[in-house]
XYZ file of N, CA and C in Angstrom:
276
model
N -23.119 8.818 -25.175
C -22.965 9.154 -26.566
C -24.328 9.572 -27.106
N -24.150 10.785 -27.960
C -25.727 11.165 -28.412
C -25.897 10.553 -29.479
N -27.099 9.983 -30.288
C -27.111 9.681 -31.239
C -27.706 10.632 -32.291
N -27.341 10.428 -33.641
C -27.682 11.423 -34.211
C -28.721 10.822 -35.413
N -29.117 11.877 -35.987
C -30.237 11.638 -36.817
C -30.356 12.195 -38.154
N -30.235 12.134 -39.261
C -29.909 12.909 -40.727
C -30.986 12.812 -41.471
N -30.823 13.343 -42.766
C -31.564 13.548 -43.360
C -32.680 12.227 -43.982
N -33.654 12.330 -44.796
C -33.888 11.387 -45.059
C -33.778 10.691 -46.275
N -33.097 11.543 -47.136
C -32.592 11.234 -48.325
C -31.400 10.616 -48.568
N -30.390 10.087 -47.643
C -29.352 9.476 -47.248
C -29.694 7.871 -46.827
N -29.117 7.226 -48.304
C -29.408 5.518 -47.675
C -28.066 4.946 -47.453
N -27.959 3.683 -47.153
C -27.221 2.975 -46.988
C -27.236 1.683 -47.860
N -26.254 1.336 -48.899
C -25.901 0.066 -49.194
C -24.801 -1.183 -48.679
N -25.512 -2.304 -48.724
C -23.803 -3.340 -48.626
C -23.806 -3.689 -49.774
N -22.111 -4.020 -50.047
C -22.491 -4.522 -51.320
C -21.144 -5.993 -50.786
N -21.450 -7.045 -51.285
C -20.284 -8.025 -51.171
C -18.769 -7.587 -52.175
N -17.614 -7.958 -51.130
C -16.531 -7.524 -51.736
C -15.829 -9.124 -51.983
N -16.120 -10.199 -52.220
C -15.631 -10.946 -52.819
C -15.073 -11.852 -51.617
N -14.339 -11.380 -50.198
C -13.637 -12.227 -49.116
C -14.301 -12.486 -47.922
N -15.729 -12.967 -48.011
C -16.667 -13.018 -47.027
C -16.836 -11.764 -45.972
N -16.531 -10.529 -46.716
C -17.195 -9.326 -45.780
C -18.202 -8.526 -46.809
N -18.867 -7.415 -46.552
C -19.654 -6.545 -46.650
C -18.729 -5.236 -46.449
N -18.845 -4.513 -47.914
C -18.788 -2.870 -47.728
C -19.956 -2.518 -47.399
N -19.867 -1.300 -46.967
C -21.173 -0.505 -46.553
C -21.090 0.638 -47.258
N -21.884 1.208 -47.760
C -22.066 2.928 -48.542
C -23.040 3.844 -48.225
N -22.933 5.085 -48.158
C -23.631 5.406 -47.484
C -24.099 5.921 -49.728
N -25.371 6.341 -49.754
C -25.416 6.449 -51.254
C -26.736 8.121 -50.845
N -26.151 8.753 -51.801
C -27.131 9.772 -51.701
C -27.995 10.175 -52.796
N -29.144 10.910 -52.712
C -30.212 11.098 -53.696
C -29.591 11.318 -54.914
N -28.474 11.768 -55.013
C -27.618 12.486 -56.909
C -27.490 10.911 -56.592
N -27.285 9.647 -56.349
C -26.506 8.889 -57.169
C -24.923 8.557 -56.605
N -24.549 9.514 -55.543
C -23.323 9.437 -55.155
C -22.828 8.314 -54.176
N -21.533 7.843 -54.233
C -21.866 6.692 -53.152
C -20.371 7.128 -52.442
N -20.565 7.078 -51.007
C -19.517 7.067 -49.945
C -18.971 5.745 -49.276
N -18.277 5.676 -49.203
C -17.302 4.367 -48.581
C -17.699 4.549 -46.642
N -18.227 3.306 -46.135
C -18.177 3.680 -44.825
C -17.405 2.918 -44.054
N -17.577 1.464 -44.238
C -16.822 0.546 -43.491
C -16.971 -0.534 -43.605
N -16.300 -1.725 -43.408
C -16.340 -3.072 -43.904
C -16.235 -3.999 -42.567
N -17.741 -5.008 -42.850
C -17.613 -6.072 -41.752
C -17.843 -7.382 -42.235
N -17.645 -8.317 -41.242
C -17.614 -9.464 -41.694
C -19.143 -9.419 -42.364
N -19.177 -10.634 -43.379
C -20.492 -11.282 -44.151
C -21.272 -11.682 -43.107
N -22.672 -11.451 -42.772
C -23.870 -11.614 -42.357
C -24.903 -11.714 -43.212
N -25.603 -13.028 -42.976
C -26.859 -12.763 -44.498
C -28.024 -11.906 -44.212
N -28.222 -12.042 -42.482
C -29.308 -11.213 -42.324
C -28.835 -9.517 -42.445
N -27.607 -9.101 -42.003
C -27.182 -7.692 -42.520
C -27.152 -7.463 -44.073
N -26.828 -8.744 -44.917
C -26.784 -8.443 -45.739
C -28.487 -8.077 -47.006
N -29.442 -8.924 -46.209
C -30.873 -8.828 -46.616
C -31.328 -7.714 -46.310
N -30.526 -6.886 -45.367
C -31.531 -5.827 -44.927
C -30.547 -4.529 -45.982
N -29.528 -4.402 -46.189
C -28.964 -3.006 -46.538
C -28.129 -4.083 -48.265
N -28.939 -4.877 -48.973
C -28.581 -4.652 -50.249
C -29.431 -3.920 -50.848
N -30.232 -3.437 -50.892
C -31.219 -2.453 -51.561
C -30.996 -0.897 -50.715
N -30.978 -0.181 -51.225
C -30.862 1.319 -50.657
C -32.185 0.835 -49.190
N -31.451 1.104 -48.562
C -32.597 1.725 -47.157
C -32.153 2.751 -46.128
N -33.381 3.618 -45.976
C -32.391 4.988 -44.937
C -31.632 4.450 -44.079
N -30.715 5.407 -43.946
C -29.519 5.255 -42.586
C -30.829 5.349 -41.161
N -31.813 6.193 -41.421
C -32.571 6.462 -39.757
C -33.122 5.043 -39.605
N -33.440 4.324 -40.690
C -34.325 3.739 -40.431
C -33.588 2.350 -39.578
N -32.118 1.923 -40.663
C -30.897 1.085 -39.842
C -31.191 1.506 -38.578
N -30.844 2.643 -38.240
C -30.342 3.083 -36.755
C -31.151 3.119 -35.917
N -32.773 2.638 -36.376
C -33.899 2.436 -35.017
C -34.505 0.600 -35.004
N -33.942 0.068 -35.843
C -33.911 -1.279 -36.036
C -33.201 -1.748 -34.387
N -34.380 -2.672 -34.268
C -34.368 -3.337 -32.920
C -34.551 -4.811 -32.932
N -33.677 -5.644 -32.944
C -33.804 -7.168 -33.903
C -32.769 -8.014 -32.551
N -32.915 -9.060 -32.126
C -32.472 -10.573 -31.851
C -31.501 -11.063 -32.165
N -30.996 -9.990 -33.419
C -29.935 -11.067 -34.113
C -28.801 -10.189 -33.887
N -27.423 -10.981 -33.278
C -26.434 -10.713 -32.844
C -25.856 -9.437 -33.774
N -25.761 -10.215 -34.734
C -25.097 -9.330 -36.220
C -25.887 -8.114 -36.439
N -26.954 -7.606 -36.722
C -27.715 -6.899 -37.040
C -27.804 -5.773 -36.086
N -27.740 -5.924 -34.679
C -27.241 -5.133 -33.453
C -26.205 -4.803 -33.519
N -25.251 -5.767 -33.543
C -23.778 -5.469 -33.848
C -23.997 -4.098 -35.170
N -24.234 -4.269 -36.167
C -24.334 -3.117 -36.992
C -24.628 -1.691 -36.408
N -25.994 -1.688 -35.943
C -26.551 -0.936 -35.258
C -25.726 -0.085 -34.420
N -25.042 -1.073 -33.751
C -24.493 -0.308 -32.754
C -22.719 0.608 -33.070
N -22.687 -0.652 -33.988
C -21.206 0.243 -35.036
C -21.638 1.781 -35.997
N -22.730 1.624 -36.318
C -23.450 2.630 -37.334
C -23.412 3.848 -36.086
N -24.134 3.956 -34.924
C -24.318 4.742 -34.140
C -22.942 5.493 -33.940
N -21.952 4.515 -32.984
C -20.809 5.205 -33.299
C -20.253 5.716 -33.618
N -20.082 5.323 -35.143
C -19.479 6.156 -35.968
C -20.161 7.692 -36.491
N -21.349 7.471 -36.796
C -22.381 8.374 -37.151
C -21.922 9.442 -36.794
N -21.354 10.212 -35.741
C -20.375 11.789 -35.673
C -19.324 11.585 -37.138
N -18.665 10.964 -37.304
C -17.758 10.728 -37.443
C -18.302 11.350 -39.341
N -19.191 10.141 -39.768
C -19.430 10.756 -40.838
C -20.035 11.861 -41.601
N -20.956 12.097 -40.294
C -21.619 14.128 -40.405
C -20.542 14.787 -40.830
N -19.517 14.907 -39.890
C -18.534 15.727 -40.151
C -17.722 15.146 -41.315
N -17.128 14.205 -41.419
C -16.752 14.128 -43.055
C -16.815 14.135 -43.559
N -18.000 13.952 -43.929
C -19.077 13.878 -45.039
C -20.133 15.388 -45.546
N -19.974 15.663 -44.656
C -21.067 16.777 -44.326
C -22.640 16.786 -44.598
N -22.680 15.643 -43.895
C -24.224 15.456 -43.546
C -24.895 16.109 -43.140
N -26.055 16.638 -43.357
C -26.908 17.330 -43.119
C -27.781 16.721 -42.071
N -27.939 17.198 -40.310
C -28.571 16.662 -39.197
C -29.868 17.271 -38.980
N -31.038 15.999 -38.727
C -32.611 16.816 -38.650
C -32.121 17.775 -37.428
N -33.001 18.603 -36.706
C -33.100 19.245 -35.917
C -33.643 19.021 -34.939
């Protein structure tokens, strides 16, 4: 699987949805926010993506902690998935 790489004006939020999981958003420079996917509650996932932080920067995060990989490695995945739906704009 290739991984891909976007712009850098594209962050990512969680925000808590009330039933011990995490939405994820992808939020862009206008202000706009995209729906990406929902996982269980993690505090350390959740310390790292409640404040806007780039999607590149998630996706080169190299950490110990089960959960936080686990992200990582769900984010990668999907990452085709939302270029094209989204129409993300990919560095070169």
């Amino acid at each position: 699987m290739k991984k891909i790489s976007i712009k850098n004006n594209i962050f990512m939020i969680a925000k808590k949805n009330g039933q011990r999981k995490l939405d994820y958003y992808l939020k862009m420079r206008d202000g706009r926010e995209y729906y990406m996917f929902t996982r269980d509650h993690s505090a350390s996932c959740y310390e790292i993506c409640k404040s806007a932080i780039p999607v590149n920067k998630v996706l080169q995060i190299r950490n110990r902690n089960t959960a936080i990989m686990g992200l990582v490695k769900y984010l990668n995945f999907m990452m085709p998935y939302f270029v094209e739906y989204y129409g993300l704009k990919k560095c070169s």
